[in-house]
Amino acid sequence: MLFDYVLRQPIWVDSLSHALCQLATEFTDVSGTMNVVGDEVMSRAAFGLEMMKYWVIDAGENISFKSGVNFEGVQLDLRCHCDIAKS
């Protein structure tokens, strides 16, 4: 089951490690919590399909989609603002 209408901003591990190194070396005067995410917003369903394509997995008819609206504890929109990290 893949959640549609549940928004996230995935990031490739190479991009994340590069951003963390930059934050550690170039943003030494910034403290506190900072979000580092990918630029593209996608649903968890779209992300799951992309990962299956990446790993060459053909799930065929075994995939079902749910909205995520009625699932307790599932945050529907976790888009982050990364203004500090982008400056």
PDB file of C-alpha atoms in Angstrom:
ATOM      1  CA  MET A   1       0.000   0.000   0.000  1.00  0.00           C
ATOM      2  CA  LEU A   2       1.349   3.398  -0.980  1.00  0.00           C
ATOM      3  CA  PHE A   3       0.023   6.635   0.495  1.00  0.00           C
ATOM      4  CA  ASP A   4      -1.105   9.155  -2.077  1.00  0.00           C
ATOM      5  CA  TYR A   5      -1.807  12.750  -1.000  1.00  0.00           C
ATOM      6  CA  VAL A   6       0.912  12.419   1.667  1.00  0.00           C
ATOM      7  CA  LEU A   7       3.589  14.943   0.701  1.00  0.00           C
ATOM      8  CA  ARG A   8       7.304  14.676   1.406  1.00  0.00           C
ATOM      9  CA  GLN A   9      10.576  16.106   0.072  1.00  0.00           C
ATOM     10  CA  PRO A  10      13.008  13.220  -0.337  1.00  0.00           C
ATOM     11  CA  ILE A  11      16.700  13.900  -0.840  1.00  0.00           C
ATOM     12  CA  TRP A  12      19.443  11.747  -2.351  1.00  0.00           C
ATOM     13  CA  VAL A  13      22.080  10.671   0.163  1.00  0.00           C
ATOM     14  CA  ASP A  14      24.853  12.310  -1.905  1.00  0.00           C
ATOM     15  CA  SER A  15      23.007  15.635  -1.876  1.00  0.00           C
ATOM     16  CA  LEU A  16      22.330  15.329   1.851  1.00  0.00           C
ATOM     17  CA  SER A  17      25.942  14.549   2.719  1.00  0.00           C
ATOM     18  CA  HIS A  18      27.144  17.482   0.588  1.00  0.00           C
ATOM     19  CA  ALA A  19      24.650  19.823   2.284  1.00  0.00           C
ATOM     20  CA  LEU A  20      25.663  18.622   5.760  1.00  0.00           C
ATOM     21  CA  CYS A  21      29.344  19.182   4.990  1.00  0.00           C
ATOM     22  CA  GLN A  22      28.557  22.691   3.733  1.00  0.00           C
ATOM     23  CA  LEU A  23      26.498  23.447   6.824  1.00  0.00           C
ATOM     24  CA  ALA A  24      29.302  22.236   9.088  1.00  0.00           C
ATOM     25  CA  THR A  25      32.004  24.267   7.343  1.00  0.00           C
ATOM     26  CA  GLU A  26      30.275  27.350   5.947  1.00  0.00           C
ATOM     27  CA  PHE A  27      27.379  28.033   8.345  1.00  0.00           C
ATOM     28  CA  THR A  28      29.315  27.908  11.614  1.00  0.00           C
ATOM     29  CA  ASP A  29      27.456  30.944  12.982  1.00  0.00           C
ATOM     30  CA  VAL A  30      24.024  29.285  12.609  1.00  0.00           C
ATOM     31  CA  SER A  31      22.620  27.163  15.427  1.00  0.00           C
ATOM     32  CA  GLY A  32      19.405  25.349  16.158  1.00  0.00           C
ATOM     33  CA  THR A  33      17.296  23.023  14.074  1.00  0.00           C
ATOM     34  CA  MET A  34      17.656  23.296  10.325  1.00  0.00           C
ATOM     35  CA  ASN A  35      15.742  21.368   7.668  1.00  0.00           C
ATOM     36  CA  VAL A  36      17.657  19.907   4.741  1.00  0.00           C
ATOM     37  CA  VAL A  37      15.408  18.300   2.152  1.00  0.00           C
ATOM     38  CA  GLY A  38      15.127  17.888  -1.583  1.00  0.00           C
ATOM     39  CA  ASP A  39      13.642  20.621  -3.758  1.00  0.00           C
ATOM     40  CA  GLU A  40      10.971  18.383  -5.270  1.00  0.00           C
ATOM     41  CA  VAL A  41       7.725  17.719  -3.409  1.00  0.00           C
ATOM     42  CA  MET A  42       6.232  14.323  -4.107  1.00  0.00           C
ATOM     43  CA  SER A  43       3.707  12.004  -2.566  1.00  0.00           C
ATOM     44  CA  ARG A  44       4.868   8.934  -0.716  1.00  0.00           C
ATOM     45  CA  ALA A  45       3.185   6.909  -3.464  1.00  0.00           C
ATOM     46  CA  ALA A  46       5.197   8.643  -6.196  1.00  0.00           C
ATOM     47  CA  PHE A  47       8.372   8.200  -4.156  1.00  0.00           C
ATOM     48  CA  GLY A  48       7.625   4.497  -3.657  1.00  0.00           C
ATOM     49  CA  LEU A  49       7.041   4.026  -7.383  1.00  0.00           C
ATOM     50  CA  GLU A  50      10.297   5.841  -8.186  1.00  0.00           C
ATOM     51  CA  MET A  51      12.207   3.626  -5.747  1.00  0.00           C
ATOM     52  CA  MET A  52      10.688   0.486  -7.273  1.00  0.00           C
ATOM     53  CA  LYS A  53      11.724   1.742 -10.717  1.00  0.00           C
ATOM     54  CA  TYR A  54      15.244   2.480  -9.410  1.00  0.00           C
ATOM     55  CA  TRP A  55      15.551  -1.034  -7.930  1.00  0.00           C
ATOM     56  CA  VAL A  56      13.915  -2.574 -11.049  1.00  0.00           C
ATOM     57  CA  ILE A  57      11.008  -4.005  -9.075  1.00  0.00           C
ATOM     58  CA  ASP A  58       7.838  -4.771 -10.997  1.00  0.00           C
ATOM     59  CA  ALA A  59       5.087  -5.014  -8.397  1.00  0.00           C
ATOM     60  CA  GLY A  60       2.443  -5.217 -11.105  1.00  0.00           C
ATOM     61  CA  GLU A  61      -1.053  -5.392  -9.654  1.00  0.00           C
ATOM     62  CA  ASN A  62       0.214  -5.808  -6.079  1.00  0.00           C
ATOM     63  CA  ILE A  63       0.254  -2.045  -5.535  1.00  0.00           C
ATOM     64  CA  SER A  64      -2.662  -0.272  -3.935  1.00  0.00           C
ATOM     65  CA  PHE A  65      -3.018   3.411  -3.143  1.00  0.00           C
ATOM     66  CA  LYS A  66      -4.593   5.005  -0.064  1.00  0.00           C
ATOM     67  CA  SER A  67      -5.075   8.687   0.613  1.00  0.00           C
ATOM     68  CA  GLY A  68      -3.557   8.640   4.096  1.00  0.00           C
ATOM     69  CA  VAL A  69      -6.353  10.906   5.352  1.00  0.00           C
ATOM     70  CA  ASN A  70      -7.914   8.398   7.728  1.00  0.00           C
ATOM     71  CA  PHE A  71      -4.696   6.896   9.099  1.00  0.00           C
ATOM     72  CA  GLU A  72      -3.939   8.065  12.624  1.00  0.00           C
ATOM     73  CA  GLY A  73      -0.458   9.521  13.002  1.00  0.00           C
ATOM     74  CA  VAL A  74       0.155  10.046   9.279  1.00  0.00           C
ATOM     75  CA  GLN A  75       1.085  13.668   8.608  1.00  0.00           C
ATOM     76  CA  LEU A  76      -0.305  14.630   5.201  1.00  0.00           C
ATOM     77  CA  ASP A  77       1.993  17.525   4.382  1.00  0.00           C
ATOM     78  CA  LEU A  78       5.567  17.579   5.635  1.00  0.00           C
ATOM     79  CA  ARG A  79       6.977  20.128   3.216  1.00  0.00           C
ATOM     80  CA  CYS A  80       9.848  22.030   4.840  1.00  0.00           C
ATOM     81  CA  HIS A  81      11.132  25.546   4.443  1.00  0.00           C
ATOM     82  CA  CYS A  82      14.885  25.582   3.879  1.00  0.00           C
ATOM     83  CA  ASP A  83      15.488  29.293   3.519  1.00  0.00           C
ATOM     84  CA  ILE A  84      18.548  29.411   5.804  1.00  0.00           C
ATOM     85  CA  ALA A  85      20.243  26.447   4.128  1.00  0.00           C
ATOM     86  CA  LYS A  86      19.677  27.911   0.640  1.00  0.00           C
ATOM     87  CA  SER A  87      21.253  31.289   1.397  1.00  0.00           C
TER      88      SER A  87
END
